[in-house]
Short mmCIF file of C-alpha atoms in Angstrom, two decimals:
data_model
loop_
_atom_site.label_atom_id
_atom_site.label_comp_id
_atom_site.label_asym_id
_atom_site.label_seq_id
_atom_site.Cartn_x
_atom_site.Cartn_y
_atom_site.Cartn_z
CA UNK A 515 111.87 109.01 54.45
CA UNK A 516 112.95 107.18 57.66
CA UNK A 517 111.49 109.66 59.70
CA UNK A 518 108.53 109.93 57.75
CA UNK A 519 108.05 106.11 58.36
CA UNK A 520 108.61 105.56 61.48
CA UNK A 521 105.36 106.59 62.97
CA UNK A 522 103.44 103.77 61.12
CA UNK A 523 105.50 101.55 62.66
CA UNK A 524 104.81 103.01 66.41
CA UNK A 525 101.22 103.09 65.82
CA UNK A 526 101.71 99.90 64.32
CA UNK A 527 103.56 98.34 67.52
CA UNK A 528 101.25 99.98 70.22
CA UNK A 529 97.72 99.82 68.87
CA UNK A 530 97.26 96.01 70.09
CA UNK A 531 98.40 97.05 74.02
CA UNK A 532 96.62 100.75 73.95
CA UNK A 533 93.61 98.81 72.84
CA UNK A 534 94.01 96.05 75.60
CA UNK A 535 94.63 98.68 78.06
CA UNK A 536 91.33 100.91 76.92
CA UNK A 537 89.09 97.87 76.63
CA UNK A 538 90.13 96.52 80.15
CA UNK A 539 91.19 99.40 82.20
CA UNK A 540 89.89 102.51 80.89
CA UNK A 541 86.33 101.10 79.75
CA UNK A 542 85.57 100.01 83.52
CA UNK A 543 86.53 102.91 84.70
CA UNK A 544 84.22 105.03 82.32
CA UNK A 545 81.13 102.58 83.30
CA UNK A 546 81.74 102.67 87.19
CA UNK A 547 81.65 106.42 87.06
CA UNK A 548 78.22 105.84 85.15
CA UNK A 549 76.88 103.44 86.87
CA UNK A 550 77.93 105.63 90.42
CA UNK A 551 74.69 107.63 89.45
CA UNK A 552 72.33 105.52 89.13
CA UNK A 553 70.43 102.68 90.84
CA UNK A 554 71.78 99.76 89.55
CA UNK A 555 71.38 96.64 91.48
CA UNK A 556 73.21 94.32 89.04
CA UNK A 557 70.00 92.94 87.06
CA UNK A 558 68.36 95.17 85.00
CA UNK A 559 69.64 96.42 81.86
CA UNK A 560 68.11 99.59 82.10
CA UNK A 561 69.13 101.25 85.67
CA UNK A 562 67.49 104.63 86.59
CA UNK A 563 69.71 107.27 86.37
CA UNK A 564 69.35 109.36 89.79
CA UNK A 565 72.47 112.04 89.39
CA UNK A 566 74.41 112.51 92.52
CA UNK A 567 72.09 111.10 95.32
CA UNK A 568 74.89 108.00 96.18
CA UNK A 569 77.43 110.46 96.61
CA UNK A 570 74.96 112.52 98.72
CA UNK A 571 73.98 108.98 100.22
CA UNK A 572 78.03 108.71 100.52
CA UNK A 573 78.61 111.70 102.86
CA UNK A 574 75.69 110.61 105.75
CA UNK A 575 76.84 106.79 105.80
CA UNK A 576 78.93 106.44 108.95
CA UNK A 577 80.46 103.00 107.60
CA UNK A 578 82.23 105.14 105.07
CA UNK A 579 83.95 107.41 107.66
CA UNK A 580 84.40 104.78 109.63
CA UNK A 581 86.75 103.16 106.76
CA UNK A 582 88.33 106.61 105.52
CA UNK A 583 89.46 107.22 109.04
CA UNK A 584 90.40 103.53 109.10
CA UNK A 585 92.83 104.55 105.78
CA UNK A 586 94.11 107.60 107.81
CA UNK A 587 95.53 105.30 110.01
CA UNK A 588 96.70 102.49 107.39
CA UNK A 589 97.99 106.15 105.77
CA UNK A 590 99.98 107.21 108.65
CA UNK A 591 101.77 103.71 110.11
CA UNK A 592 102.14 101.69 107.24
CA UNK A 593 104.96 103.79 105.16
CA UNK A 594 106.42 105.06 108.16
CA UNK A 595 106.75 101.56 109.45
CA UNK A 596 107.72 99.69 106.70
CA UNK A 597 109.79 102.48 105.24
CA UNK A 598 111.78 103.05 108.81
CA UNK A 599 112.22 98.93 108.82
CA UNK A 600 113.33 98.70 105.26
CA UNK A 601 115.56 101.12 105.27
CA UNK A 602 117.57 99.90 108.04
CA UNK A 603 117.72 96.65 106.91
CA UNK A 604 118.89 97.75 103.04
CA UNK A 605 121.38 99.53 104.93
CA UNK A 606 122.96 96.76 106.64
CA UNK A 607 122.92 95.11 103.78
CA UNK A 608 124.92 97.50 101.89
CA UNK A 609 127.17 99.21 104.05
CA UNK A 610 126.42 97.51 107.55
CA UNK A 611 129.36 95.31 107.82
CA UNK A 612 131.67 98.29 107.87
CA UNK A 613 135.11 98.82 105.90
CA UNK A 614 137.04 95.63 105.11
CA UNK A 615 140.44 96.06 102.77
CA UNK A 616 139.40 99.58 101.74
CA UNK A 617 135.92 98.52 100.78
CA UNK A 618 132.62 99.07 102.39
CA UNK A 619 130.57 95.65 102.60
CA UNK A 620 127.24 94.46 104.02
CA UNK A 621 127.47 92.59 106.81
CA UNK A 622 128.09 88.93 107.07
CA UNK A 623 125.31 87.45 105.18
CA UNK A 624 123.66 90.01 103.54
CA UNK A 625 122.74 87.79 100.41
CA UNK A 626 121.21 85.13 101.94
CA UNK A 627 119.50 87.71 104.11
CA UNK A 628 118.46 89.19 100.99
CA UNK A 629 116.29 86.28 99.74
CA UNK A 630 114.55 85.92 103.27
CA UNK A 631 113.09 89.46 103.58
CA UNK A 632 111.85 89.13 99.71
CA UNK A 633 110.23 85.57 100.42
CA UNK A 634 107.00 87.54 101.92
CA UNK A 635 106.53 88.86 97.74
CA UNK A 636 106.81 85.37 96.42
CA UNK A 637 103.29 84.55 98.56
CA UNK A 638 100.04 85.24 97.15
CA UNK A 639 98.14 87.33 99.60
CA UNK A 640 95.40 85.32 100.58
CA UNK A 641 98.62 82.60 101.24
CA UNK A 642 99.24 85.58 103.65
CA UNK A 643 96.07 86.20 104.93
CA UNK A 644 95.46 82.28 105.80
CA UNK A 645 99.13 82.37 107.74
CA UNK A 646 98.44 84.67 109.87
CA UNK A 647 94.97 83.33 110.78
CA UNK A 648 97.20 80.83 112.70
CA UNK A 649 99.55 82.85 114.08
CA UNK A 650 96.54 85.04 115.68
CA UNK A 651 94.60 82.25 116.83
CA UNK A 652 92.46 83.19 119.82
CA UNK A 653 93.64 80.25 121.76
CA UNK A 654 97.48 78.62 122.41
CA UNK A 655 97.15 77.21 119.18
CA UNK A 656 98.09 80.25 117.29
CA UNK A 657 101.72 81.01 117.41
CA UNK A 658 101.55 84.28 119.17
CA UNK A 659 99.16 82.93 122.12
CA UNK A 660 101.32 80.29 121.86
CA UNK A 661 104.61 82.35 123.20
CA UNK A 662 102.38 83.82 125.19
CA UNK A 663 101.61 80.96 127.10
CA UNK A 664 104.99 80.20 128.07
CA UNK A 665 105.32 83.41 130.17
CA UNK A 666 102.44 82.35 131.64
CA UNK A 667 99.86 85.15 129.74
CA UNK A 668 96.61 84.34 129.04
CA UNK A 669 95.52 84.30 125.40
CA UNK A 670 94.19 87.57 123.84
CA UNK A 671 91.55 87.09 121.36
CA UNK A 672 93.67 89.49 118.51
CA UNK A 673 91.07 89.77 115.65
CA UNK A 674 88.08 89.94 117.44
CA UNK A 675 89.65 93.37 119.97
CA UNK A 676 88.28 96.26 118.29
CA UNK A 677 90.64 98.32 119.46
CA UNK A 678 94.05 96.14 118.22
CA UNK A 679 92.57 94.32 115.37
CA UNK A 680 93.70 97.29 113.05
CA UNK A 681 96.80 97.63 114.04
CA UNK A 682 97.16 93.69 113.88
CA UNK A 683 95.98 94.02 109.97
CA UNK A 684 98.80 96.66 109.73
CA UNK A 685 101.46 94.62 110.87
CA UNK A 686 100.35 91.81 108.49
CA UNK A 687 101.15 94.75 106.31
CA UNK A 688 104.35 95.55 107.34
CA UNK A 689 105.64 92.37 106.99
CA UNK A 690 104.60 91.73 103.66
CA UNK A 691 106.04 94.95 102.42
CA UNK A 692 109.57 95.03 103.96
CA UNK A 693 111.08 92.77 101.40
CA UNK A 694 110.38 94.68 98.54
CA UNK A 695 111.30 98.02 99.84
CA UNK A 696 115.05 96.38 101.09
CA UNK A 697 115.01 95.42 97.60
CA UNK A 698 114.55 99.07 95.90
CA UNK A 699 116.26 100.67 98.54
CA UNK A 700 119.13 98.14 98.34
CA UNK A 701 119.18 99.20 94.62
CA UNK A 702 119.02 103.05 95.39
CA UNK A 703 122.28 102.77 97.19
CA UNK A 704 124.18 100.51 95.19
CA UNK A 705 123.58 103.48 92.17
CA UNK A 706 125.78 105.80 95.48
CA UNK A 707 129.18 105.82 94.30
CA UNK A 708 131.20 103.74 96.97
CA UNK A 709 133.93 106.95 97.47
CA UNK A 710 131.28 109.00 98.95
CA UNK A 711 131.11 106.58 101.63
CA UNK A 712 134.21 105.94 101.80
CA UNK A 713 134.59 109.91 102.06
CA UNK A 714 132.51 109.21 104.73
CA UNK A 715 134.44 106.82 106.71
CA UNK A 716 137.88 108.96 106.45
CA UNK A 717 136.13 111.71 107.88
CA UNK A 718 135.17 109.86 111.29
CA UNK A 719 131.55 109.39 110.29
CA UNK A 720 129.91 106.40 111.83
CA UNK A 721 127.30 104.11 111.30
CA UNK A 722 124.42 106.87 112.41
CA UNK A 723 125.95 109.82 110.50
CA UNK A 724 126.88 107.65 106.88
CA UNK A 725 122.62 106.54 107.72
CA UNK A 726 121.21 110.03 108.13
CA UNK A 727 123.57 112.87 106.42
CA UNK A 728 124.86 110.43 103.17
CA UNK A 729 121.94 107.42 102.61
CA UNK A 730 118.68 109.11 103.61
CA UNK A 731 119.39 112.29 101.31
CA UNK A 732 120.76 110.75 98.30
CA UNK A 733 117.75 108.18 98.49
CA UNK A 734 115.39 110.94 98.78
CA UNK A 735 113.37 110.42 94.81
CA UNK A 736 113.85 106.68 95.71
CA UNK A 737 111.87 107.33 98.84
CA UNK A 738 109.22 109.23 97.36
CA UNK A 739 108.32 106.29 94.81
CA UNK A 740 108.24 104.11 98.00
CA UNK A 741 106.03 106.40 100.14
CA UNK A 742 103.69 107.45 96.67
CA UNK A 743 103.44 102.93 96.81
CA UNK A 744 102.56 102.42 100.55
CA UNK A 745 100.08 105.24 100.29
CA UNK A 746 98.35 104.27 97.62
CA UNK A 747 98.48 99.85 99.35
CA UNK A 748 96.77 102.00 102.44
CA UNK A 749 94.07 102.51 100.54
CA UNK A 750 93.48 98.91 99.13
CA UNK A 751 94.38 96.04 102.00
CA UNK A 752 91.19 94.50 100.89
CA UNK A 753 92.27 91.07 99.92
CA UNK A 754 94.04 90.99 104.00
CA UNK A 755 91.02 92.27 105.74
CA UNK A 756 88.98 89.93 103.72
CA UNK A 757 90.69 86.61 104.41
CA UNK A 758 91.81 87.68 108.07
CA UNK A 759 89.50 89.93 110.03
CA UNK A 760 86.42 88.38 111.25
CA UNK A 761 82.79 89.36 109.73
CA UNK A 762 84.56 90.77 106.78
CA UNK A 763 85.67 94.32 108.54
CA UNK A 764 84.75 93.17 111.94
CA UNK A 765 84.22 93.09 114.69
CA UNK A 766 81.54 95.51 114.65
CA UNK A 767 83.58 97.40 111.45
CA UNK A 768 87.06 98.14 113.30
CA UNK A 769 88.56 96.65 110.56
CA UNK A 770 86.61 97.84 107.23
CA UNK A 771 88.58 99.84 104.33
CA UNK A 772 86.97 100.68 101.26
CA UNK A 773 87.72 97.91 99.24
CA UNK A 774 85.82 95.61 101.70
CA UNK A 775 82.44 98.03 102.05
CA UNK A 776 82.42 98.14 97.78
CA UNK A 777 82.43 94.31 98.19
CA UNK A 778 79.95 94.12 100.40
CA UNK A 779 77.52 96.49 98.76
CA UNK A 780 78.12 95.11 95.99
CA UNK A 781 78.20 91.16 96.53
CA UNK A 782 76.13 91.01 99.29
CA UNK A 783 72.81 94.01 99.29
CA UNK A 784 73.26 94.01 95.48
CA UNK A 785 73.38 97.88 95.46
CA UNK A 786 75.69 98.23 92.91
CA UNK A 787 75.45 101.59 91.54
CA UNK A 788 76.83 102.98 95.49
CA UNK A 789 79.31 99.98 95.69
CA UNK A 790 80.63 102.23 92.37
CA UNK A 791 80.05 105.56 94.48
CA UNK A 792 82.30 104.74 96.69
CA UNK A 793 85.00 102.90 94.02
CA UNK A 794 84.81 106.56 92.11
CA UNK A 795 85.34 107.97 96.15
CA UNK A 796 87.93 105.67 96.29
CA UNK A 797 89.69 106.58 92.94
CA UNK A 798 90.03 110.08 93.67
CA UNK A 799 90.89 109.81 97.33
CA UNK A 800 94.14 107.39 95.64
CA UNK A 801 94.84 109.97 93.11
CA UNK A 802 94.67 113.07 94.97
CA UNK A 803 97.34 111.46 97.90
CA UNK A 804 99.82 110.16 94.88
CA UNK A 805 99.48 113.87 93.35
CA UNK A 806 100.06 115.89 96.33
CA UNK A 807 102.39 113.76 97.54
CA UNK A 808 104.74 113.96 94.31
CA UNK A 809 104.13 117.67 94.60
CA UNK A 810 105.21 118.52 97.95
CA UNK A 811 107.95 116.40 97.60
CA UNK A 812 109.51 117.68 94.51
CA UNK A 813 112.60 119.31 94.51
CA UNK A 814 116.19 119.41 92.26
CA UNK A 815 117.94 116.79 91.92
CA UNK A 816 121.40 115.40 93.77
CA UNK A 817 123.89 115.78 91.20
CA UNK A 818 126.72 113.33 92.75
#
């Protein structure tokens, strides 16, 4: 009779979320896939349904490469980066300070340390995006021309050089992220049992070897959730580009992602059936990375 009950009760307890989650998630989702084949420029109620010709429209529009390859890039540096810095820094936190009365300890610190590297998660990212405005400020006002200027450099105009605006966005990026990742990895390694590195220590490792041949493969699954989560903020860093490049994706698009050309299409040449061409391009782009990267990355678990 329990048994026979208790699925009432589960329906019971999950229809109010499932039917949150289908109205506002899955719902949108259906109609942007819709709406991705027809004409729809936001006003009439009736668009004209015209099959595939935005995703044909899709594959000749050089704005659209231009941001995919722009994602390659935010693909490529951002986890590496941020995963490298994090990692590093968790470390140090953990097992940095060395062995002190038969115990391994962060180093001197590492709490207060702790709470500085998350403080970039507390900050809303437009909060973010307005910052750094400052600190890139073409002239000595901003804080890097600023340094600058006391060595006697002249000031280089960040956001408006296509060719370091990118990787300018990027480190905006980086810095935001690191907290969180010190965070999860900081968590990883606190689930290590202290004797391994302890092990590690009576054996003559040092600092280097406990860091690559006891932290890096035990954190492996812990690494994959972090790459799968950079990957998939490589292909968003709308709301950054937005507030800090200049002509929304400039100059002259060396700063455009996808996000920002689906706002544009949509918000500013009211052609919103492509602006949801390119979301559904977007959606699958984001799905296939998460899949194969959980795929080639599976393997058998540690078993410590």
């Amino acid at each position: 009779m329990m048994r026979h009950g208790r699925y009432p009760f589960i329906v019971g307890f999950l229809i109010v979320p499932v039917t949150i989650y289908v109205t506002f998630v899955i719902a949108p989702y259906l109609q942007a896939f819709y709406l991705a084949m027809t004409n729809w420029r936001g006003v009439s109620a009736n668009p004209k349904f015209i099959g595939l010709d935005n995703f044909q429209r899709l594959l000749q529009d050089d704005i659209f490469w231009k941001a995919i390859r722009h994602h390659g890039v935010l693909l490529l540096v951002l986890p590496l980066v941020a995963i490298a810095i994090a990692l590093v820094f968790a470390f140090l936190l953990n097992v940095g300070g060395g062995s002190r009365g038969g115990t391994l300890r962060g180093v001197w610190g590492s709490n207060f340390y702790r709470i500085v590297f998350f403080f970039p998660q507390v900050l809303a990212v437009v909060i973010i995006g307005v910052i750094f405005r400052r600190v890139y400020a073409p002239d000595e006002s901003g804080l890097l021309n600023g340094l600058l200027g006391v060595f006697g450099i002249d000031p280089i105009p960040i956001m408006a050089d296509r060719n370091i605006a990118l990787f300018a966005i990027i480190a905006v990026l980086v810095w935001q992220a690191v907290g969180f990742y010190v965070v999860l990895f900081s968590a990883g390694m606190a689930s290590v049992p202290k004797d391994i590195y302890e092990a590690a220590v009576l054996d003559g490792a040092g600092r280097a070897s406990m860091f690559f041949r006891v932290t890096l493969p035990l954190l492996r699954d812990t690494l994959q959730v972090a790459w799968v989560y950079l990957g998939i903020a490589a292909f968003d860093a709308f709301a950054i580009v937005q507030v800090l490049s200049i002509e929304q994706g400039g100059p002259d698009g060396a700063t455009t992602v996808l996000g920002m050309e689906i706002y544009r299409n949509a918000f500013s040449y009211s052609q919103m059936g492509y602006a949801s061409a390119m979301g559904v391009a977007l959606f699958f782009v984001t799905i296939t990375f998460a899949a194969l990267t959980l795929r080639v990355s599976r393997r058998e678990t540690i078993e410590l």
